[in-house]
C-alpha cells in the first residue's frame, strides 16, 4: 500500500473544508490522498471527526453514493431552527418502529430531518422522563444538529446547543392531553 498526498480540489471538495458525512456528522477534510490498494490506485478523501477521534477515508468515486455533502447554508440552518419551534409530531406506532424511523432520519444527514427528531423527542423539565433509548436518540440527533449549526454559524458547540435549546423552548408546551390530541390528529391525517 503506497500513499501519495495531493491537495487539489475534487468533486467540489477541497482540503480543510468542513463536510457532512451522513452516518457520522460534521468532519473536516484533512487531505486528498492516492493509495494503491491491491494493485488499484484509489483517490481518497481523508476526513477527520475530531470529537469522535476518528479518521475516515472515502473513495472520491463513492462520495455521491455515500451522501457526503457540503455544510448547509445559513438559510437551511434558519429553517431547521424554525422547525424546532413547531408542534411535535409523534406517531402512534410501536416505539421500535418509531426508533427505526428516527435513526434513519439522523443518519440521512438531512439537517431538517434531524431537527424534526430533536423536536419530536425533546422533553421539557415539566414533562415525564424519557426512556433510555429515547434519550439516546435525542442526544444523538441534538449532537449532529449542534455540530452542523456550530460549523455553519462559526459558534462554539456550547453556544450552538444553547441556540437550539432556546428555539425548543419557544415551541408549544406539550402536556399529556396535547400529546393525545396530536396523536389523534396524526391518525386522522
PDB file of C-alpha atoms in Angstrom:
ATOM      1  CA  UNK A   1       0.000   0.000   0.000  1.00  0.00           C
ATOM      2  CA  UNK A   2       1.596   3.261  -1.170  1.00  0.00           C
ATOM      3  CA  UNK A   3       0.370   6.684  -0.152  1.00  0.00           C
ATOM      4  CA  UNK A   4       0.852   9.873  -2.129  1.00  0.00           C
ATOM      5  CA  UNK A   5      -0.733  13.040  -0.770  1.00  0.00           C
ATOM      6  CA  UNK A   6      -2.328  15.509  -3.133  1.00  0.00           C
ATOM      7  CA  UNK A   7      -4.001  18.791  -2.316  1.00  0.00           C
ATOM      8  CA  UNK A   8      -6.196  19.705  -5.284  1.00  0.00           C
ATOM      9  CA  UNK A   9      -9.938  20.129  -5.166  1.00  0.00           C
ATOM     10  CA  UNK A  10     -12.056  17.084  -6.124  1.00  0.00           C
ATOM     11  CA  UNK A  11     -15.804  16.942  -6.836  1.00  0.00           C
ATOM     12  CA  UNK A  12     -16.144  20.446  -5.379  1.00  0.00           C
ATOM     13  CA  UNK A  13     -14.477  19.467  -2.087  1.00  0.00           C
ATOM     14  CA  UNK A  14     -11.072  20.704  -1.003  1.00  0.00           C
ATOM     15  CA  UNK A  15      -8.713  20.100   1.928  1.00  0.00           C
ATOM     16  CA  UNK A  16      -9.517  21.843   5.250  1.00  0.00           C
ATOM     17  CA  UNK A  17     -13.185  22.181   4.236  1.00  0.00           C
ATOM     18  CA  UNK A  18     -15.889  21.021   6.669  1.00  0.00           C
ATOM     19  CA  UNK A  19     -18.324  18.475   5.240  1.00  0.00           C
ATOM     20  CA  UNK A  20     -21.244  16.365   6.460  1.00  0.00           C
ATOM     21  CA  UNK A  21     -20.931  12.601   6.201  1.00  0.00           C
ATOM     22  CA  UNK A  22     -24.451  11.210   6.855  1.00  0.00           C
ATOM     23  CA  UNK A  23     -23.627   8.429   9.290  1.00  0.00           C
ATOM     24  CA  UNK A  24     -21.010  10.407  11.263  1.00  0.00           C
ATOM     25  CA  UNK A  25     -21.974  14.081  11.082  1.00  0.00           C
ATOM     26  CA  UNK A  26     -19.632  17.042  10.577  1.00  0.00           C
ATOM     27  CA  UNK A  27     -15.999  16.341   9.792  1.00  0.00           C
ATOM     28  CA  UNK A  28     -13.097  18.128   8.147  1.00  0.00           C
ATOM     29  CA  UNK A  29     -11.280  17.021   5.003  1.00  0.00           C
ATOM     30  CA  UNK A  30      -7.647  16.948   6.103  1.00  0.00           C
ATOM     31  CA  UNK A  31      -6.207  15.622   2.833  1.00  0.00           C
ATOM     32  CA  UNK A  32      -6.939  14.090  -0.538  1.00  0.00           C
ATOM     33  CA  UNK A  33      -4.715  11.038  -0.979  1.00  0.00           C
ATOM     34  CA  UNK A  34      -3.942   8.494  -3.628  1.00  0.00           C
ATOM     35  CA  UNK A  35      -3.398   4.986  -2.330  1.00  0.00           C
ATOM     36  CA  UNK A  36      -2.510   1.834  -4.195  1.00  0.00           C
ATOM     37  CA  UNK A  37      -4.592  -0.982  -2.748  1.00  0.00           C
ATOM     38  CA  UNK A  38      -4.399  -4.489  -4.239  1.00  0.00           C
ATOM     39  CA  UNK A  39      -2.817  -3.078  -7.391  1.00  0.00           C
ATOM     40  CA  UNK A  40      -5.518  -0.433  -7.929  1.00  0.00           C
ATOM     41  CA  UNK A  41      -4.952   3.273  -7.412  1.00  0.00           C
ATOM     42  CA  UNK A  42      -7.718   4.878  -5.368  1.00  0.00           C
ATOM     43  CA  UNK A  43      -8.172   8.556  -4.706  1.00  0.00           C
ATOM     44  CA  UNK A  44      -9.480   9.125  -1.172  1.00  0.00           C
ATOM     45  CA  UNK A  45     -10.824  11.981   0.916  1.00  0.00           C
ATOM     46  CA  UNK A  46      -9.316  11.770   4.407  1.00  0.00           C
ATOM     47  CA  UNK A  47     -11.958  13.127   6.787  1.00  0.00           C
ATOM     48  CA  UNK A  48     -11.238  13.790  10.450  1.00  0.00           C
ATOM     49  CA  UNK A  49     -14.028  13.714  13.033  1.00  0.00           C
ATOM     50  CA  UNK A  50     -12.220  15.496  15.860  1.00  0.00           C
ATOM     51  CA  UNK A  51     -14.829  14.987  18.588  1.00  0.00           C
ATOM     52  CA  UNK A  52     -15.089  11.252  17.877  1.00  0.00           C
ATOM     53  CA  UNK A  53     -11.298  10.904  17.482  1.00  0.00           C
ATOM     54  CA  UNK A  54     -11.918   9.141  14.184  1.00  0.00           C
ATOM     55  CA  UNK A  55     -10.494   9.372  10.677  1.00  0.00           C
ATOM     56  CA  UNK A  56     -12.468   8.159   7.687  1.00  0.00           C
ATOM     57  CA  UNK A  57     -11.142   7.536   4.178  1.00  0.00           C
ATOM     58  CA  UNK A  58     -13.813   7.867   1.494  1.00  0.00           C
ATOM     59  CA  UNK A  59     -13.063   6.990  -2.143  1.00  0.00           C
ATOM     60  CA  UNK A  60     -13.642  10.074  -4.304  1.00  0.00           C
ATOM     61  CA  UNK A  61     -15.763   7.959  -6.666  1.00  0.00           C
ATOM     62  CA  UNK A  62     -18.108   6.979  -3.809  1.00  0.00           C
ATOM     63  CA  UNK A  63     -18.800  10.494  -2.491  1.00  0.00           C
ATOM     64  CA  UNK A  64     -22.221  10.822  -4.157  1.00  0.00           C
ATOM     65  CA  UNK A  65     -23.433   7.342  -3.212  1.00  0.00           C
ATOM     66  CA  UNK A  66     -22.204   7.826   0.378  1.00  0.00           C
ATOM     67  CA  UNK A  67     -24.202  11.060   0.613  1.00  0.00           C
ATOM     68  CA  UNK A  68     -21.284  13.264   1.635  1.00  0.00           C
ATOM     69  CA  UNK A  69     -22.211  16.929   1.250  1.00  0.00           C
ATOM     70  CA  UNK A  70     -21.062  20.443   1.976  1.00  0.00           C
ATOM     71  CA  UNK A  71     -22.304  22.186   5.123  1.00  0.00           C
ATOM     72  CA  UNK A  72     -25.812  23.623   4.923  1.00  0.00           C
ATOM     73  CA  UNK A  73     -26.180  27.290   4.051  1.00  0.00           C
ATOM     74  CA  UNK A  74     -27.461  29.907   6.521  1.00  0.00           C
ATOM     75  CA  UNK A  75     -30.980  29.755   5.043  1.00  0.00           C
ATOM     76  CA  UNK A  76     -31.266  25.975   5.641  1.00  0.00           C
ATOM     77  CA  UNK A  77     -29.909  26.338   9.201  1.00  0.00           C
ATOM     78  CA  UNK A  78     -32.532  29.027   9.895  1.00  0.00           C
ATOM     79  CA  UNK A  79     -35.235  26.720   8.500  1.00  0.00           C
ATOM     80  CA  UNK A  80     -34.001  23.846  10.703  1.00  0.00           C
ATOM     81  CA  UNK A  81     -34.027  26.110  13.781  1.00  0.00           C
ATOM     82  CA  UNK A  82     -37.565  27.198  12.856  1.00  0.00           C
ATOM     83  CA  UNK A  83     -38.579  23.515  12.654  1.00  0.00           C
ATOM     84  CA  UNK A  84     -37.712  23.204  16.353  1.00  0.00           C
ATOM     85  CA  UNK A  85     -40.435  25.667  17.329  1.00  0.00           C
ATOM     86  CA  UNK A  86     -43.217  23.614  15.729  1.00  0.00           C
ATOM     87  CA  UNK A  87     -45.536  21.116  17.366  1.00  0.00           C
ATOM     88  CA  UNK A  88     -44.024  17.685  17.922  1.00  0.00           C
ATOM     89  CA  UNK A  89     -45.418  15.057  15.575  1.00  0.00           C
ATOM     90  CA  UNK A  90     -45.342  11.771  17.399  1.00  0.00           C
ATOM     91  CA  UNK A  91     -46.955   8.896  15.543  1.00  0.00           C
ATOM     92  CA  UNK A  92     -48.950   6.336  17.456  1.00  0.00           C
ATOM     93  CA  UNK A  93     -46.900   3.380  16.291  1.00  0.00           C
ATOM     94  CA  UNK A  94     -44.804   0.980  18.300  1.00  0.00           C
ATOM     95  CA  UNK A  95     -41.660   2.508  19.772  1.00  0.00           C
ATOM     96  CA  UNK A  96     -39.392   0.113  17.884  1.00  0.00           C
ATOM     97  CA  UNK A  97     -40.824   1.309  14.556  1.00  0.00           C
ATOM     98  CA  UNK A  98     -40.551   4.991  15.540  1.00  0.00           C
ATOM     99  CA  UNK A  99     -36.990   4.416  16.807  1.00  0.00           C
ATOM    100  CA  UNK A 100     -36.014   2.964  13.399  1.00  0.00           C
ATOM    101  CA  UNK A 101     -37.547   5.969  11.641  1.00  0.00           C
ATOM    102  CA  UNK A 102     -35.730   8.397  13.953  1.00  0.00           C
ATOM    103  CA  UNK A 103     -32.434   6.543  13.435  1.00  0.00           C
ATOM    104  CA  UNK A 104     -32.909   6.693   9.648  1.00  0.00           C
ATOM    105  CA  UNK A 105     -33.566  10.451   9.828  1.00  0.00           C
ATOM    106  CA  UNK A 106     -30.467  11.021  11.971  1.00  0.00           C
ATOM    107  CA  UNK A 107     -28.271   9.012   9.591  1.00  0.00           C
ATOM    108  CA  UNK A 108     -29.761  10.663   6.484  1.00  0.00           C
ATOM    109  CA  UNK A 109     -27.558  13.701   7.030  1.00  0.00           C
ATOM    110  CA  UNK A 110     -30.568  15.936   6.238  1.00  0.00           C
ATOM    111  CA  UNK A 111     -30.477  18.838   8.709  1.00  0.00           C
ATOM    112  CA  UNK A 112     -34.266  19.388   8.583  1.00  0.00           C
ATOM    113  CA  UNK A 113     -34.959  15.683   9.284  1.00  0.00           C
ATOM    114  CA  UNK A 114     -32.510  15.765  12.211  1.00  0.00           C
ATOM    115  CA  UNK A 115     -34.254  18.902  13.547  1.00  0.00           C
ATOM    116  CA  UNK A 116     -37.579  17.028  13.377  1.00  0.00           C
ATOM    117  CA  UNK A 117     -36.132  14.234  15.543  1.00  0.00           C
ATOM    118  CA  UNK A 118     -34.802  16.770  18.060  1.00  0.00           C
ATOM    119  CA  UNK A 119     -38.218  18.489  18.168  1.00  0.00           C
ATOM    120  CA  UNK A 120     -40.194  15.248  18.471  1.00  0.00           C
ATOM    121  CA  UNK A 121     -38.031  13.753  21.228  1.00  0.00           C
ATOM    122  CA  UNK A 122     -37.462  16.948  23.242  1.00  0.00           C
ATOM    123  CA  UNK A 123     -38.788  16.846  26.804  1.00  0.00           C
ATOM    124  CA  UNK A 124     -39.115  19.968  28.956  1.00  0.00           C
ATOM    125  CA  UNK A 125     -38.384  19.713  32.672  1.00  0.00           C
ATOM    126  CA  UNK A 126     -42.127  19.654  33.380  1.00  0.00           C
ATOM    127  CA  UNK A 127     -42.692  16.611  31.172  1.00  0.00           C
ATOM    128  CA  UNK A 128     -42.302  12.916  32.005  1.00  0.00           C
ATOM    129  CA  UNK A 129     -38.841  11.408  31.700  1.00  0.00           C
ATOM    130  CA  UNK A 130     -37.715   9.694  28.527  1.00  0.00           C
ATOM    131  CA  UNK A 131     -36.801   6.055  28.272  1.00  0.00           C
ATOM    132  CA  UNK A 132     -33.111   5.267  27.890  1.00  0.00           C
ATOM    133  CA  UNK A 133     -33.375   4.553  24.142  1.00  0.00           C
ATOM    134  CA  UNK A 134     -35.451   7.696  23.576  1.00  0.00           C
ATOM    135  CA  UNK A 135     -32.838   9.765  25.410  1.00  0.00           C
ATOM    136  CA  UNK A 136     -30.007   8.177  23.371  1.00  0.00           C
ATOM    137  CA  UNK A 137     -31.723   9.033  20.075  1.00  0.00           C
ATOM    138  CA  UNK A 138     -32.482  12.562  21.248  1.00  0.00           C
ATOM    139  CA  UNK A 139     -28.873  13.167  22.303  1.00  0.00           C
ATOM    140  CA  UNK A 140     -27.557  11.715  19.039  1.00  0.00           C
ATOM    141  CA  UNK A 141     -29.817  13.987  16.955  1.00  0.00           C
ATOM    142  CA  UNK A 142     -29.048  17.009  19.139  1.00  0.00           C
ATOM    143  CA  UNK A 143     -25.298  16.380  18.793  1.00  0.00           C
ATOM    144  CA  UNK A 144     -25.498  16.078  14.979  1.00  0.00           C
ATOM    145  CA  UNK A 145     -27.578  19.236  14.692  1.00  0.00           C
ATOM    146  CA  UNK A 146     -25.409  21.154  17.161  1.00  0.00           C
ATOM    147  CA  UNK A 147     -22.185  20.342  15.299  1.00  0.00           C
ATOM    148  CA  UNK A 148     -23.557  21.483  11.947  1.00  0.00           C
ATOM    149  CA  UNK A 149     -25.114  24.680  13.363  1.00  0.00           C
ATOM    150  CA  UNK A 150     -21.816  25.424  15.143  1.00  0.00           C
ATOM    151  CA  UNK A 151     -19.770  24.865  11.972  1.00  0.00           C
ATOM    152  CA  UNK A 152     -22.084  26.935   9.739  1.00  0.00           C
ATOM    153  CA  UNK A 153     -22.530  29.842  12.155  1.00  0.00           C
ATOM    154  CA  UNK A 154     -18.934  29.634  13.438  1.00  0.00           C
ATOM    155  CA  UNK A 155     -20.040  29.146  17.048  1.00  0.00           C
ATOM    156  CA  UNK A 156     -18.625  27.029  19.842  1.00  0.00           C
ATOM    157  CA  UNK A 157     -20.538  23.757  20.370  1.00  0.00           C
ATOM    158  CA  UNK A 158     -21.912  25.052  23.690  1.00  0.00           C
ATOM    159  CA  UNK A 159     -23.238  28.246  22.045  1.00  0.00           C
ATOM    160  CA  UNK A 160     -24.891  26.225  19.263  1.00  0.00           C
ATOM    161  CA  UNK A 161     -26.524  23.936  21.827  1.00  0.00           C
ATOM    162  CA  UNK A 162     -27.879  26.962  23.749  1.00  0.00           C
ATOM    163  CA  UNK A 163     -29.280  28.360  20.485  1.00  0.00           C
ATOM    164  CA  UNK A 164     -31.037  25.056  19.735  1.00  0.00           C
ATOM    165  CA  UNK A 165     -32.393  24.776  23.288  1.00  0.00           C
ATOM    166  CA  UNK A 166     -33.699  28.362  23.161  1.00  0.00           C
ATOM    167  CA  UNK A 167     -35.560  27.503  19.934  1.00  0.00           C
ATOM    168  CA  UNK A 168     -37.021  24.372  21.559  1.00  0.00           C
ATOM    169  CA  UNK A 169     -38.215  26.494  24.495  1.00  0.00           C
ATOM    170  CA  UNK A 170     -40.198  28.673  22.050  1.00  0.00           C
ATOM    171  CA  UNK A 171     -42.195  25.663  20.884  1.00  0.00           C
ATOM    172  CA  UNK A 172     -45.661  24.837  22.175  1.00  0.00           C
ATOM    173  CA  UNK A 173     -45.719  23.151  25.571  1.00  0.00           C
ATOM    174  CA  UNK A 174     -46.837  19.554  25.494  1.00  0.00           C
ATOM    175  CA  UNK A 175     -48.959  18.025  28.192  1.00  0.00           C
ATOM    176  CA  UNK A 176     -50.449  14.538  28.164  1.00  0.00           C
ATOM    177  CA  UNK A 177     -53.705  15.978  26.734  1.00  0.00           C
ATOM    178  CA  UNK A 178     -51.769  17.777  23.962  1.00  0.00           C
ATOM    179  CA  UNK A 179     -49.924  14.570  23.079  1.00  0.00           C
ATOM    180  CA  UNK A 180     -53.177  12.595  22.915  1.00  0.00           C
ATOM    181  CA  UNK A 181     -54.712  15.299  20.697  1.00  0.00           C
ATOM    182  CA  UNK A 182     -51.635  15.345  18.424  1.00  0.00           C
ATOM    183  CA  UNK A 183     -51.769  11.546  18.120  1.00  0.00           C
ATOM    184  CA  UNK A 184     -55.463  11.703  17.228  1.00  0.00           C
ATOM    185  CA  UNK A 185     -54.688  14.299  14.529  1.00  0.00           C
ATOM    186  CA  UNK A 186     -51.878  12.110  13.159  1.00  0.00           C
ATOM    187  CA  UNK A 187     -54.259   9.163  12.905  1.00  0.00           C
ATOM    188  CA  UNK A 188     -56.867  11.273  11.094  1.00  0.00           C
ATOM    189  CA  UNK A 189     -54.273  12.535   8.579  1.00  0.00           C
TER     190      UNK A 189
END
